[in-house]
């Protein structure tokens, strides 16, 4: 059965992409273009993907990676002021 009639993507193809690691409708769109034209199939794609396990980018080998600094301005390193010399 067709899920995306704009690009002729079937339910089977969506499931194959999901089995290959696609976790979101955006992942499916990247793999097959489904959902990128009229958008009428996005809810169907979401339903096919369900709420199954999807590895998070911050998880690798079962370990949580340290948080990365946000892009932009890093926190300045502030050195303590020298104490005034005693007279």
Backbone as a ProteinNet text record, in pm:
[ID]
protein_1_A
[PRIMARY]
XXXXXXXXXXXXXXXXXXXXXXXXXXXXXXXXXXXXXXXXXXXXXXXXXXXXXXXXXXXXXXXXXXXXXXXXXXXXXXXXXXXXXXX
[TERTIARY]
83.5	0	88.7	50	126.3	102	210.9	203	213.4	306.2	328	298.4	186.3	151.1	228.8	280.2	358	486	550.9	676.8	669.2	550.2	531.9	603.9	605	672.7	570	604	511.5	536.9	439.1	450.5	570.5	590.6	703.2	835.8	847.5	970.4	996.4	891.6	907.2	956.4	898.9	941.8	1086.3	1126.6	1265.2	1361.7	1325.2	1409	1415.1	1302.9	1300.4	1390.2	1386.4	1472.8	1621	1647.6	1785.1	1831.4	1740.7	1782.9	1708.2	1618.1	1540.2	1443.3	1446.9	1366.6	1254.4	1264.7	1169.5	1118.5	1007.2	961	1067.6	1148	1255	1359.3	1389.9	1482.8	1425.6	1297.4	1231.1	1234.5	1210.8	1214.7	1353.2	1456.3	1593	1623.1	1566.5	1593.3	1508.1	1386	1294.3	1216.6	1229.1	1153.6	1009.4	965	827.2	803.3	696	660.1	715.4	788.3	850.6	773.5	664.9	589.1	464.1	356.2	232.4	224.7	297.7	298.5	182.8	95.5	-21.5	9.6	128.8	163.9	243	277.9	364.7	302.3	174.1	108.9	107	90.9	95	235.1	336.1	474.3	500.2	452	467.2	401.9	285.2	214.7	292.4	352.8	431.2	556.4	617.8	737.8	705.5	586.6	544.4	633.9	637.1	717.7	826.9	881	985.3	1114.4	1206.8	1337.1	1411.7	1472.6	1554	1678	1796.9	1917.6	1931.5	1965.8	1987	2129.6	2149	2282.2	2382.1	2336.5	2430.8	2467.7	2406.9	2439.6	2521.6	2640.2	2725.8	2780.4	2772.5	2823.5	2766.8	2644.3	2582.3	2632.5	2718.9	2771	2715.9	2690.5	2647.2	2770.8	2771	2883.2	2873.4	2985.8	2980.1	2911.5	2843.3	2772.9	2874.6	2840.2	2930.2	2889.5	2987.1	2959.6	2876	2777.3	2700.1	2788.2	2755.3	2831	2810.1	2905.3	2892.4	3003.6	2966.6	3064.5	3094	3217.3	3250.4	3260	3241.9	3254	3397	3414.7	3550.9	3613.1	3742.3	3816	3859.8	3817.7	3847.9	3955.6	4067.1	4175	4151.1	4186.7	4169.4	4260.6	4211.9	4291	4404.8	4520.8	4630.5	4594.6	4634.3	4606.9	4699.1	4647.8	4734.2	4843.1	4960.9	5073.5	5051.9	5086.6	5073.7	5184.6	5154.3	5255.8	5338.4
-117.4	0	124.6	224.4	348.4	432.6	483.9	577.6	718.2	737.9	867.6	855.6	910.9	900.7	1002.1	1107.7	1206.7	1144.4	1058.9	998.8	847.1	789.7	646.6	560.7	605.8	531.8	443.3	316.2	220.1	203	142.5	108.9	16.9	-76.6	-169.3	-93.3	4.7	82.7	162	218.7	292.9	198.8	79.1	-18	-61.6	-75.8	-112.2	-2.1	122.8	234.4	238.3	209.1	206.5	94.3	-20.9	-132.3	-98.1	-10.2	31.4	144.7	193.6	295	426.6	445.2	569.1	570.1	676.3	681.6	785.4	879.7	990.3	1010.5	1080.6	1113.2	1189.4	1270.8	1342.9	1244.6	1140.6	1037.8	966.9	937.5	873.2	966	1094.6	1191.9	1198.7	1193.1	1196.1	1073.2	961.3	835.7	817.9	874.2	840.7	958.5	1076.6	1197.1	1194.2	1083.8	1075.6	1184.1	1257.8	1362.4	1499.2	1510.1	1638.4	1721.7	1668.5	1746.6	1803.7	1732.3	1785.8	1767.2	1669	1644.6	1562.2	1518.8	1442.7	1305.2	1255.8	1121.6	1120.7	1236.8	1242.5	1170.7	1187	1118	967.4	924.3	779.7	725.7	801.9	761.1	754.9	854.9	854.6	731.1	695.6	577.9	450.3	442	323.7	313.4	426.9	426.2	396.3	436.3	411.7	480.2	426	482.6	385.7	316.9	218.3	282.9	198.8	247.5	309.3	420.1	487.7	537.1	495.9	540.4	691.7	749.7	893.7	925.5	1040.5	1077.5	1089.1	1127.4	1144.8	1012.5	903.9	773.5	692.5	654.2	570.5	458.6	338.9	223.4	214.8	259.5	251.5	353.7	444.7	547.2	682.1	763.7	899.4	984.7	1053.5	1139.8	1268.3	1328	1452.7	1561.1	1647.8	1757.2	1846.4	1889.7	1977	2121	2209	2350.8	2396.1	2480.9	2531.6	2620.2	2622	2705.8	2852.5	2930.5	3072.6	3118.6	3182.2	3241.5	3147.2	3099.3	3013.1	3095.8	3028.3	3096.7	3146.8	3273.1	3323.4	3262.2	3241.8	3192.9	3315.1	3321.6	3437.7	3397.9	3468.9	3444.6	3530.8	3480.5	3564.1	3685.5	3797.1	3919.2	3903.5	3960.1	3952.7	4037.6	3988.5	4063.1	4183.8	4295.7	4411.5	4382.7	4434.7	4410.2	4487	4420.4	4484.5	4585.7	4695.9	4800.8	4780.3
0	0	0	-76.2	-82.8	41.5	95.5	207	150.6	58.8	-4	-152.4	-193	-334.2	-418.4	-357.4	-432.1	-488.9	-411.1	-453.8	-467.1	-454.4	-474.8	-371.5	-245.5	-138.7	-69.1	-56.6	2.6	152.1	215.8	358.3	380.8	290.7	301	296.8	209.4	199.4	327.6	384.2	509.7	618.4	626.1	726.8	703.8	577.8	547.8	592.7	569.1	614.3	766.7	831.1	977.6	1029.8	964.9	1004.5	985.1	887.9	860.1	951	1040	1136.2	1132.2	1038.1	1034.8	1151.9	1230.8	1353.2	1348.8	1259.1	1255.9	1113.4	1098.6	963.6	883.9	951.4	882.3	827.2	903.8	856.1	733	737.2	623.3	502.5	525.7	416.2	353.5	436.5	384.4	299.7	339.7	269.5	144.6	143.2	34	-24.7	31.2	-6.1	43.7	101.3	150.1	254.2	238.7	333.1	299.6	189.5	157.2	55.9	1	-96.8	-30.9	-29.5	27.3	178.4	231.8	375.8	426.8	338.2	379.6	437.1	413.4	459.2	589.6	641.7	759.3	878.8	900.2	1013.1	993.5	871	843.6	869.7	831.8	856.3	1006.2	1079.7	1225.3	1285.8	1236.6	1288.8	1258.4	1140.4	1106	1192.3	1222.5	1305.4	1450.8	1493.8	1631.2	1731.1	1849.9	1956.6	1996.8	1900.1	1927.1	1973.1	2011.9	2056.4	1939.7	1967.9	1869.2	1940.3	1896.7	1966.7	1959.8	2069	2075	2031.4	1975.4	1928.6	2041.4	2160.4	2269.6	2335.8	2293.7	2350.2	2251.2	2291	2208.2	2294.8	2246.9	2320.8	2461.8	2481.3	2613.4	2713.4	2672.4	2763.3	2722.5	2819.5	2791.6	2766.9	2656.5	2623.6	2704.2	2739.8	2814.3	2733.3	2803	2735.5	2667.2	2549.3	2475.8	2498.5	2490.5	2504.9	2386.2	2409.8	2297.1	2208.9	2082.5	1989.7	2026	1996.3	2026.4	2116.5	2223.9	2314.3	2430	2440.5	2554.4	2681.5	2793	2921.4	2938.2	2977.5	2996.8	3121.4	3114.4	3230.2	3308.9	3432.9	3515.1	3615	3608.7	3703.9	3826.1	3943.9	4061.7	4055.7	4107.3	4109.8	4208.5	4176.8	4276.9	4397.9	4513.3	4636.4	4644.4	4694.7	4708.6	4811.2	4785.6	4875.3	5005.2	5115.6	5246	5262.8	5327.4	5345.5	5468.6
[MASK]
+++++++++++++++++++++++++++++++++++++++++++++++++++++++++++++++++++++++++++++++++++++++

